[in-house]
Backbone as JSON Lines, residues from 0, in Angstrom:
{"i":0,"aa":"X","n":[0.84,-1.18,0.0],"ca":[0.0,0.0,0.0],"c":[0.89,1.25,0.0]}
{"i":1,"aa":"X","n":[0.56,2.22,-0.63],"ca":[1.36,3.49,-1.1],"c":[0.93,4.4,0.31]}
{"i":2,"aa":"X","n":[1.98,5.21,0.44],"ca":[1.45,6.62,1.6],"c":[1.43,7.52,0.71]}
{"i":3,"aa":"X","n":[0.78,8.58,0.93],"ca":[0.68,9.67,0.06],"c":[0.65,11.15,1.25]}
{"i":4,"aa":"X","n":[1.21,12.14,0.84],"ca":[1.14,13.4,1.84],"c":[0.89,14.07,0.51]}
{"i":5,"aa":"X","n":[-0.26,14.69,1.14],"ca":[-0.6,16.01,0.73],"c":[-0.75,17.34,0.87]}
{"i":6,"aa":"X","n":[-0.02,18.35,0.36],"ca":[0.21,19.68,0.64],"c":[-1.02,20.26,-0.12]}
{"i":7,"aa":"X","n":[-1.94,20.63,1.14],"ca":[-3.18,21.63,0.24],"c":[-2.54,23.1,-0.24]}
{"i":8,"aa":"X","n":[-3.12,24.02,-0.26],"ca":[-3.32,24.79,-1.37],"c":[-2.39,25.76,-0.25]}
{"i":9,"aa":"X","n":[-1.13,26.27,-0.54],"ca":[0.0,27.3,-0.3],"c":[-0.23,28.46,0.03]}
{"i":10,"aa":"X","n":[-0.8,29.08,-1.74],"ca":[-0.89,30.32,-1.72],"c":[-0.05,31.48,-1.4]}
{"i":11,"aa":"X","n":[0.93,30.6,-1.87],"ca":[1.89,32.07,-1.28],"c":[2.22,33.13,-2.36]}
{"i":12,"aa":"X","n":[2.34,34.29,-1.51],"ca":[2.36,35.73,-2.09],"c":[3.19,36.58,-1.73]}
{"i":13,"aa":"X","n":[3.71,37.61,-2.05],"ca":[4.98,38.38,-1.53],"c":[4.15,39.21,0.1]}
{"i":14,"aa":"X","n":[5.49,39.15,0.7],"ca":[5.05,39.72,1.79],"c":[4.22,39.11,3.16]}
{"i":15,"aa":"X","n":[4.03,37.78,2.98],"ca":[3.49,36.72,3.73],"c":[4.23,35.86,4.31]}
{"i":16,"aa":"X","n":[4.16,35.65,5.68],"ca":[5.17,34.77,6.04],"c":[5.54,33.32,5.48]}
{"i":17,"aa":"X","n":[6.19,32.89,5.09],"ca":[6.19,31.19,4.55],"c":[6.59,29.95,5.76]}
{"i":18,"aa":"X","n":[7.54,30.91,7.11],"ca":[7.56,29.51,7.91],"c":[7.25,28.13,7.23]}
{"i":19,"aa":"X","n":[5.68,28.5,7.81],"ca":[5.28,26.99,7.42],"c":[5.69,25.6,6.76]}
{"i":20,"aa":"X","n":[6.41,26.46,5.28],"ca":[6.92,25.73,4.28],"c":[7.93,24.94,4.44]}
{"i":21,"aa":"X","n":[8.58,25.28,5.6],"ca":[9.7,24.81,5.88],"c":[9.54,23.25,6.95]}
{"i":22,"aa":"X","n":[8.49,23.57,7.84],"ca":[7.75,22.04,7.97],"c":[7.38,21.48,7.65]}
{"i":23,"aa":"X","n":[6.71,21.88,6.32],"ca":[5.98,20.91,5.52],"c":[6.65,20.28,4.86]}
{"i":24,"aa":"X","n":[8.54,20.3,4.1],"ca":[9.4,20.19,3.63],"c":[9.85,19.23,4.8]}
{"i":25,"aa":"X","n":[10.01,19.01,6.13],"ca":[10.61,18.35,7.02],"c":[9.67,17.37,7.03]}
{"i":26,"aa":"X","n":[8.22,17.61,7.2],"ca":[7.22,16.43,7.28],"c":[7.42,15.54,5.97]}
{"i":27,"aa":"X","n":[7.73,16.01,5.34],"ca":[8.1,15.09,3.51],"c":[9.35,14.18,3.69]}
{"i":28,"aa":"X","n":[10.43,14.95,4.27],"ca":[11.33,14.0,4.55],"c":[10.99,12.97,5.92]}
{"i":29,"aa":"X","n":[10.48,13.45,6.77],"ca":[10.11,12.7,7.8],"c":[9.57,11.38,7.55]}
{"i":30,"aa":"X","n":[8.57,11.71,7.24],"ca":[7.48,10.55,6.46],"c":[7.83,9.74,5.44]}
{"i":31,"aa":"X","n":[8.73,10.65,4.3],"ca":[9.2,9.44,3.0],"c":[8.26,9.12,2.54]}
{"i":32,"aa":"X","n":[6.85,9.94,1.92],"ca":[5.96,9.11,1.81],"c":[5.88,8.53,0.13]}
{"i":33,"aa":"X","n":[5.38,7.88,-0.45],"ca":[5.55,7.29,-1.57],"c":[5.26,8.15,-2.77]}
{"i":34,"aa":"X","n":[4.46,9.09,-2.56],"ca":[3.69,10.06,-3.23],"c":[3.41,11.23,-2.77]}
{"i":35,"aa":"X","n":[4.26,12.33,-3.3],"ca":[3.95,13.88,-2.59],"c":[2.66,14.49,-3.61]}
{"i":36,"aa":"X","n":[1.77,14.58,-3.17],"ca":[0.48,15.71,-4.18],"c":[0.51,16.95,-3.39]}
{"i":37,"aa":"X","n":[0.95,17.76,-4.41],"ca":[0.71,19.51,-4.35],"c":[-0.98,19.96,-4.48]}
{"i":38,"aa":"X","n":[-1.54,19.92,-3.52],"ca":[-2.84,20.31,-4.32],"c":[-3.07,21.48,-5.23]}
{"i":39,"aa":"X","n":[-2.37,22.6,-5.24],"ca":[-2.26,23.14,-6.36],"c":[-2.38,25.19,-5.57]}
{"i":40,"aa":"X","n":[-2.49,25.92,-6.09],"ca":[-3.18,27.22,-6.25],"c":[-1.73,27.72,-4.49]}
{"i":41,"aa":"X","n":[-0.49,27.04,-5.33],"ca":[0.69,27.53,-4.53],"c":[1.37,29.17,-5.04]}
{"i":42,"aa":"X","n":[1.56,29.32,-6.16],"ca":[1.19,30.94,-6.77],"c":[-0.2,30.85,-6.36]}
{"i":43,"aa":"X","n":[-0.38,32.43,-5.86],"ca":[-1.45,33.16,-5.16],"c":[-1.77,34.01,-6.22]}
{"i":44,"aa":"X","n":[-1.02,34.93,-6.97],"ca":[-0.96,35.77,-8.02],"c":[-1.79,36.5,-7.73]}
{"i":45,"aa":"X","n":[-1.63,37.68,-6.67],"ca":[-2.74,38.56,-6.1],"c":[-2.43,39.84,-7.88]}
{"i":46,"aa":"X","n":[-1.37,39.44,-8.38],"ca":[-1.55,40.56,-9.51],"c":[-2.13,40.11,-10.42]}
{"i":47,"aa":"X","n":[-2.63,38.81,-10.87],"ca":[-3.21,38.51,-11.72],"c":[-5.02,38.56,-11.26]}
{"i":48,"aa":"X","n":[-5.74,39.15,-10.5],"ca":[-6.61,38.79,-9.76],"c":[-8.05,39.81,-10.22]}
{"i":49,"aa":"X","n":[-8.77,38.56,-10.87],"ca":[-10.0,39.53,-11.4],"c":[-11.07,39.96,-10.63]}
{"i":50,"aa":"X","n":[-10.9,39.61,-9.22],"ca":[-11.68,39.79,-7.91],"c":[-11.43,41.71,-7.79]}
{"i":51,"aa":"X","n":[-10.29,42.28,-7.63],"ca":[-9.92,43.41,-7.71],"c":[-9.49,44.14,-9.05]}
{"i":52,"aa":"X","n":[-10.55,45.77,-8.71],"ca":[-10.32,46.54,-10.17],"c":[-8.8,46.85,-10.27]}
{"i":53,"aa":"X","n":[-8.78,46.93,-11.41],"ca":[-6.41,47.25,-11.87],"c":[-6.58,49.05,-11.46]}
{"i":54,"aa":"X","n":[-5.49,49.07,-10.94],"ca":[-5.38,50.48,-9.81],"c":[-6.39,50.58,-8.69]}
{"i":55,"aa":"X","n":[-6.92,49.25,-7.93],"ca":[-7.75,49.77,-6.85],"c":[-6.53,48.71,-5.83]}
{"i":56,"aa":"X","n":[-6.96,49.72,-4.34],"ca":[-5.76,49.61,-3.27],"c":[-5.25,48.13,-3.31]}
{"i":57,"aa":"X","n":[-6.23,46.83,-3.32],"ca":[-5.68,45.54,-3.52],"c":[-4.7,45.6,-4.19]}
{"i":58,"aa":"X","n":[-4.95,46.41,-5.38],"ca":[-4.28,45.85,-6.46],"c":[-2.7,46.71,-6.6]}
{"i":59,"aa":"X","n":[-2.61,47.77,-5.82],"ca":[-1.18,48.68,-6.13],"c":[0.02,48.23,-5.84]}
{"i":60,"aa":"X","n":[1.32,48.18,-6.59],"ca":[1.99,47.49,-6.39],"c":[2.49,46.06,-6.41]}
{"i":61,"aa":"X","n":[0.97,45.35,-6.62],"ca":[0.93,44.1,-7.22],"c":[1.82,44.21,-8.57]}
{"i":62,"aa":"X","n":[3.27,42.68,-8.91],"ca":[3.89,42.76,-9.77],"c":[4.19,40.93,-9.97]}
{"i":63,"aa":"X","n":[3.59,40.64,-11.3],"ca":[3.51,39.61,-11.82],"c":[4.72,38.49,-11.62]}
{"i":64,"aa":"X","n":[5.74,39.82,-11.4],"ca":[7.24,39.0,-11.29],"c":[7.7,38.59,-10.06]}
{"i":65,"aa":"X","n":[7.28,39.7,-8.93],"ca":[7.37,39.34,-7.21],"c":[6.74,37.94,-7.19]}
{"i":66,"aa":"X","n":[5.08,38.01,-7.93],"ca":[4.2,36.74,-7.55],"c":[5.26,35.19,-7.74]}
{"i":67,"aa":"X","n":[5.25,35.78,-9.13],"ca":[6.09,34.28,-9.34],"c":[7.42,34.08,-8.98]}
{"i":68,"aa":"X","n":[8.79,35.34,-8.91],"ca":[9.65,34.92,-7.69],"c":[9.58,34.45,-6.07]}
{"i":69,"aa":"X","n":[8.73,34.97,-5.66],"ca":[8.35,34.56,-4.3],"c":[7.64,33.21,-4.31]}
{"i":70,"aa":"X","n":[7.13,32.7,-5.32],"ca":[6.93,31.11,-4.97],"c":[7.21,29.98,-5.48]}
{"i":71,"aa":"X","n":[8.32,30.73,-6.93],"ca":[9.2,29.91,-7.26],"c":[10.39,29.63,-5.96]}
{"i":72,"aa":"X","n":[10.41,30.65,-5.05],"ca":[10.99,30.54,-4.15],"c":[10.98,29.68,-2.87]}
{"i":73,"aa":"X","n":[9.49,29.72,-2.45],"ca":[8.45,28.8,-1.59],"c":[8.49,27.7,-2.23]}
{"i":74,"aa":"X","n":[8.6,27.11,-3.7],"ca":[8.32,26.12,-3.96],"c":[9.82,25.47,-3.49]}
{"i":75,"aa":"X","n":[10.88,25.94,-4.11],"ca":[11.99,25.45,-3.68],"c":[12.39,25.25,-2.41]}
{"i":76,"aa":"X","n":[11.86,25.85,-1.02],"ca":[11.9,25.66,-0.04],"c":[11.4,24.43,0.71]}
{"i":77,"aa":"X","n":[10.11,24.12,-0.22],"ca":[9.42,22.63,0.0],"c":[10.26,21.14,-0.28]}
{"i":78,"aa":"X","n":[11.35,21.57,-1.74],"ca":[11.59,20.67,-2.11],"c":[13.3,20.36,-1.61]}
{"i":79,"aa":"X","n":[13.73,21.65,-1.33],"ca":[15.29,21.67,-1.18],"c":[15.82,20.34,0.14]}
{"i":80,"aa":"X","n":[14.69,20.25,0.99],"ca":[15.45,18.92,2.06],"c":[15.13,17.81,1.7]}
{"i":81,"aa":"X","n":[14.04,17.63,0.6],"ca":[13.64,16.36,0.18],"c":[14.44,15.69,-1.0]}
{"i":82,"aa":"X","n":[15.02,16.9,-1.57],"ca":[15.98,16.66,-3.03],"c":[17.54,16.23,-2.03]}
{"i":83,"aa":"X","n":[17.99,16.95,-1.06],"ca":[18.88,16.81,-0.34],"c":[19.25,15.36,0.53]}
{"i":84,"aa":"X","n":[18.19,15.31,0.98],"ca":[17.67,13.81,1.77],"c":[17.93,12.51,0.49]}
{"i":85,"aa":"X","n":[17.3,12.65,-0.35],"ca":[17.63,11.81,-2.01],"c":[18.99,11.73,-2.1]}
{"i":86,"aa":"X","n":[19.55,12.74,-2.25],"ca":[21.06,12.68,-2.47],"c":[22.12,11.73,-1.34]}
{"i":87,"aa":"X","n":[21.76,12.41,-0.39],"ca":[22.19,11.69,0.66],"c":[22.18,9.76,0.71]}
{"i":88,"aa":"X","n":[21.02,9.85,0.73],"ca":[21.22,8.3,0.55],"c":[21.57,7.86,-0.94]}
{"i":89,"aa":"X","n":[21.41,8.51,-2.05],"ca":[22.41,8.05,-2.73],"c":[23.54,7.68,-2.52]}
{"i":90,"aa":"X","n":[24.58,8.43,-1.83],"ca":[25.72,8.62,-1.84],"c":[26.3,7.82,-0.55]}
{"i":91,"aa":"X","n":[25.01,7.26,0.39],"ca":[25.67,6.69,1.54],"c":[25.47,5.23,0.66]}
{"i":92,"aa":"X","n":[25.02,4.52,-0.27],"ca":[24.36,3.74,-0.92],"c":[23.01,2.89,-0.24]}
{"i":93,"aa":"X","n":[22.58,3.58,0.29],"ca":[21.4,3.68,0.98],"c":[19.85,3.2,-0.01]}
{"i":94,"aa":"X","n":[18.92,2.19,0.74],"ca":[17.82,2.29,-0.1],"c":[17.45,3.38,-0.2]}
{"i":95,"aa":"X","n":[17.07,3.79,-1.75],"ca":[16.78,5.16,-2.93],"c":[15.61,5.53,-2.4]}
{"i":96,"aa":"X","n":[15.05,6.72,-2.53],"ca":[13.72,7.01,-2.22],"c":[13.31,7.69,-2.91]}
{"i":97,"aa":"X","n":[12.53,7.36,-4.06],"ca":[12.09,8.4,-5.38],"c":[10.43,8.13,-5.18]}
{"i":98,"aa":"X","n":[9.75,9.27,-4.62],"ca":[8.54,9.54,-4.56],"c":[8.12,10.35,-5.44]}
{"i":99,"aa":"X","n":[6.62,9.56,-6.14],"ca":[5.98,10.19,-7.48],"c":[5.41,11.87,-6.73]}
{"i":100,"aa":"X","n":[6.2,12.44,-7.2],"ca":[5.83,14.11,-7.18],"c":[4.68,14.74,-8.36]}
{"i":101,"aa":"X","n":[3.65,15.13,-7.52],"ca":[1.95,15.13,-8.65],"c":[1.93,16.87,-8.09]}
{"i":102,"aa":"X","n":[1.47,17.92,-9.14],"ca":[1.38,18.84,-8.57],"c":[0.43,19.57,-9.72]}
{"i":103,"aa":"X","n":[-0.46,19.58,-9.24],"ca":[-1.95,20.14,-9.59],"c":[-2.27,21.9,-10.27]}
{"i":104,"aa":"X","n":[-2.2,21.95,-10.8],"ca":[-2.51,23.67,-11.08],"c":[-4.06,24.02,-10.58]}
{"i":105,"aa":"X","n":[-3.74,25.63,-9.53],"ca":[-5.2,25.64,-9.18],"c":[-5.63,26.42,-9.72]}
{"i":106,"aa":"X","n":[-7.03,26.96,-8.96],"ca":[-7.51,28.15,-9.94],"c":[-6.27,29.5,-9.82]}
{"i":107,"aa":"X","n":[-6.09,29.34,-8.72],"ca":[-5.19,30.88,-8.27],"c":[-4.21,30.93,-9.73]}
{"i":108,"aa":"X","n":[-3.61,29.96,-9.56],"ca":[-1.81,29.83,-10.68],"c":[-2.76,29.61,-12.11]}
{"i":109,"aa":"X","n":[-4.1,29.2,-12.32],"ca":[-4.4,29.26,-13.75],"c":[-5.31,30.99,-14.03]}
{"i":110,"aa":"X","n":[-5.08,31.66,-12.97],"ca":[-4.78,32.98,-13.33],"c":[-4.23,33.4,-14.29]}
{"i":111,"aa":"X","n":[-2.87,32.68,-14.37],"ca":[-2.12,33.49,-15.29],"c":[-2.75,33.49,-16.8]}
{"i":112,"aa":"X","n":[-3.49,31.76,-16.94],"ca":[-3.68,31.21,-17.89],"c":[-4.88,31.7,-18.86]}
{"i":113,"aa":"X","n":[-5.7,32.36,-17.48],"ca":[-6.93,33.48,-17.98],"c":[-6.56,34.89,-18.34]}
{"i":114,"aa":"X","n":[-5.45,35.43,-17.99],"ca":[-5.1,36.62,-18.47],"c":[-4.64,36.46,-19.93]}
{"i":115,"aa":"X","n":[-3.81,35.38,-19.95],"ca":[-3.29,35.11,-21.35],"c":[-4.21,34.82,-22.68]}
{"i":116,"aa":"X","n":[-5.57,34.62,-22.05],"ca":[-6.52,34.25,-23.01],"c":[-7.3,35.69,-23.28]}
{"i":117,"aa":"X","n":[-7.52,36.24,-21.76],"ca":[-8.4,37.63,-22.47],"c":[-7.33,38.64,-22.96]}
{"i":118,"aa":"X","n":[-6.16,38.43,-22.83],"ca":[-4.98,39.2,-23.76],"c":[-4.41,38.46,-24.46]}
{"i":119,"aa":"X","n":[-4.13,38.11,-25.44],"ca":[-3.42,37.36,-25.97],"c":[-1.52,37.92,-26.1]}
{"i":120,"aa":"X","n":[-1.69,39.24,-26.35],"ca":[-0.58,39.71,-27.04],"c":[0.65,39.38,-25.52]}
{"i":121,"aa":"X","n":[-0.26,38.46,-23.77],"ca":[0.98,38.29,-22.94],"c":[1.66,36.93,-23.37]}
{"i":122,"aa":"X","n":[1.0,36.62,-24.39],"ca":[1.54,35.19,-24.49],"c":[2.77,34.76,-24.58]}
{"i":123,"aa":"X","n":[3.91,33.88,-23.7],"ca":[5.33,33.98,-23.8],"c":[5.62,34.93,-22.77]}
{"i":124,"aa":"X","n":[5.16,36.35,-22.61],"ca":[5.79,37.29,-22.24],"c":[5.25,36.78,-20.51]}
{"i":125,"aa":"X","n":[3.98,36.0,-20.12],"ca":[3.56,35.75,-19.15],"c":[3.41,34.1,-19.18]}
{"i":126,"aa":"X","n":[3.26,33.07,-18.35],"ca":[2.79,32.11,-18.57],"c":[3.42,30.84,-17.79]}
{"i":127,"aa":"X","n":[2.35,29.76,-17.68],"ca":[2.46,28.9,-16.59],"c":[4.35,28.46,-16.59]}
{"i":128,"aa":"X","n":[4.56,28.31,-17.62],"ca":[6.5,28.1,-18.09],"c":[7.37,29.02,-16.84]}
{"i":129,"aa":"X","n":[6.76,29.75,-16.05],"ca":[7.57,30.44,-15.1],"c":[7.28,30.26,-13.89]}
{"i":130,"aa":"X","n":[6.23,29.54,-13.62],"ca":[6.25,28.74,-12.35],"c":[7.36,27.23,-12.46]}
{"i":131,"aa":"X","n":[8.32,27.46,-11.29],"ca":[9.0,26.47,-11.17],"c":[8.74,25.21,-10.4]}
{"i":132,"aa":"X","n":[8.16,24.01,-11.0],"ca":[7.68,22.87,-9.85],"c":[8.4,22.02,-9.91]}
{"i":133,"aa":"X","n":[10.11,22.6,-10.36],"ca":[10.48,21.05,-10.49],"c":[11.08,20.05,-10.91]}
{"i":134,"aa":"X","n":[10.84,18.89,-10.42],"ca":[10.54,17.2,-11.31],"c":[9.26,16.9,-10.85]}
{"i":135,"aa":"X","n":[8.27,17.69,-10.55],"ca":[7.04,17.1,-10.19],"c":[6.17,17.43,-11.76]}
{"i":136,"aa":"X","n":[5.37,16.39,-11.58],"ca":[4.37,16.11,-12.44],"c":[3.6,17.04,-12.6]}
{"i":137,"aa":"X","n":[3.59,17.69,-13.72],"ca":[2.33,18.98,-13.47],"c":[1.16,18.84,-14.73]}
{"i":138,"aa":"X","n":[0.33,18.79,-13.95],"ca":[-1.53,18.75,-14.61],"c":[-1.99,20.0,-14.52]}
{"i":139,"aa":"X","n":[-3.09,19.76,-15.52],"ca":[-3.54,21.46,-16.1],"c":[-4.79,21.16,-14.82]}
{"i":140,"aa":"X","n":[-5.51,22.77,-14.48],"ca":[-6.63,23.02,-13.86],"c":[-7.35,22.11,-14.4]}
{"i":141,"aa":"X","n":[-8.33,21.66,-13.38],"ca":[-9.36,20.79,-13.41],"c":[-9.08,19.28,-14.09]}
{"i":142,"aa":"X","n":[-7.63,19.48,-14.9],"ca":[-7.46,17.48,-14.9],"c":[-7.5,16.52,-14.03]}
{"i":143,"aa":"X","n":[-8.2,16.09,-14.21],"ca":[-8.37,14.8,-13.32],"c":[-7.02,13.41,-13.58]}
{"i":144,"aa":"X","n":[-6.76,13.64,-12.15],"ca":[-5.69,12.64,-12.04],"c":[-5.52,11.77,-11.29]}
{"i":145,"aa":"X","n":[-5.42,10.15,-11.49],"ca":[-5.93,9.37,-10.98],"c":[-4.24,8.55,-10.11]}
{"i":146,"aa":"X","n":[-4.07,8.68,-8.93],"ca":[-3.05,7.92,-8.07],"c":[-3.32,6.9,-7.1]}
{"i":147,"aa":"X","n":[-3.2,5.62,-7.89],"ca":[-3.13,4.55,-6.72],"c":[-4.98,4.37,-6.46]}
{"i":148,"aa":"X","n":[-5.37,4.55,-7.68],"ca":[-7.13,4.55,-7.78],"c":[-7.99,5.45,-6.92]}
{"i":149,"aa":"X","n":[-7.4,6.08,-6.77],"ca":[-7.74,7.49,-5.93],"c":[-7.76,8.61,-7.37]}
């Protein structure tokens, strides 16, 4: 029987504490579990956000590039002791531990994917290609993905 840990939904955004991330990265190595799932909507992309009008207070200062450095950043924080931990027992020749990494796009991060459609001309210039997840498996919004018949 497979273990599976799942990291619900992040959300991280500039200016928010991430702590957290850094346990949830220790609970991954802790556990070893067979299967890490990202549930997804880890970019927050408060600048991509059609909830708030463009120049109203939500929105000032919001910058497409903070969004996605700051959790290309968070994301790497999740993965940096688990990629480290891998290595390690490589090198001690240690049983390997390669857990299927599944990581979901949510609505938040397919933000980007709706701007790019009601603009076209961001295409390239914006786009899911700059979120960094990785070696994890990445599925579009709303694909259904089936692990271990789950």
């Amino acid at each position: 029987m497979s273990r599976h840990l799942i990291v619900p939904d992040t959300q991280v955004r500039p200016g928010v504490p991430l702590d957290h991330l850094e346990w949830v990265a220790q609970a991954i190595v802790e556990y070893m579990p067979d299967v890490v799932v990202h549930l997804g909507d880890h970019w927050d992309m408060p600048s991509l956000s059609s909830h708030d009008a463009p120049g109203s207070m939500a929105t000032e200062g919001a910058r497409y590039e903070d969004d996605v450095r700051v959790g290309n950043e968070a994301f790497a924080t999740i993965c940096k002791p688990m990629e480290a931990e891998q290595a390690r027992l490589v090198a001690n020749k240690k049983k390997q531990w390669n857990p299927r990494k599944v990581f979901l796009t949510g609505n938040h991060c397919h933000r980007i994917t709706r701007a790019v459609n009601a603009s076209p001309k961001l295409s390239g210039a914006i786009g899911l290609h700059h979120l960094d997840t990785r070696d994890f498996e990445r599925h579009a919004f709303l694909e259904r993905v089936w692990i271990d018949g789950i």
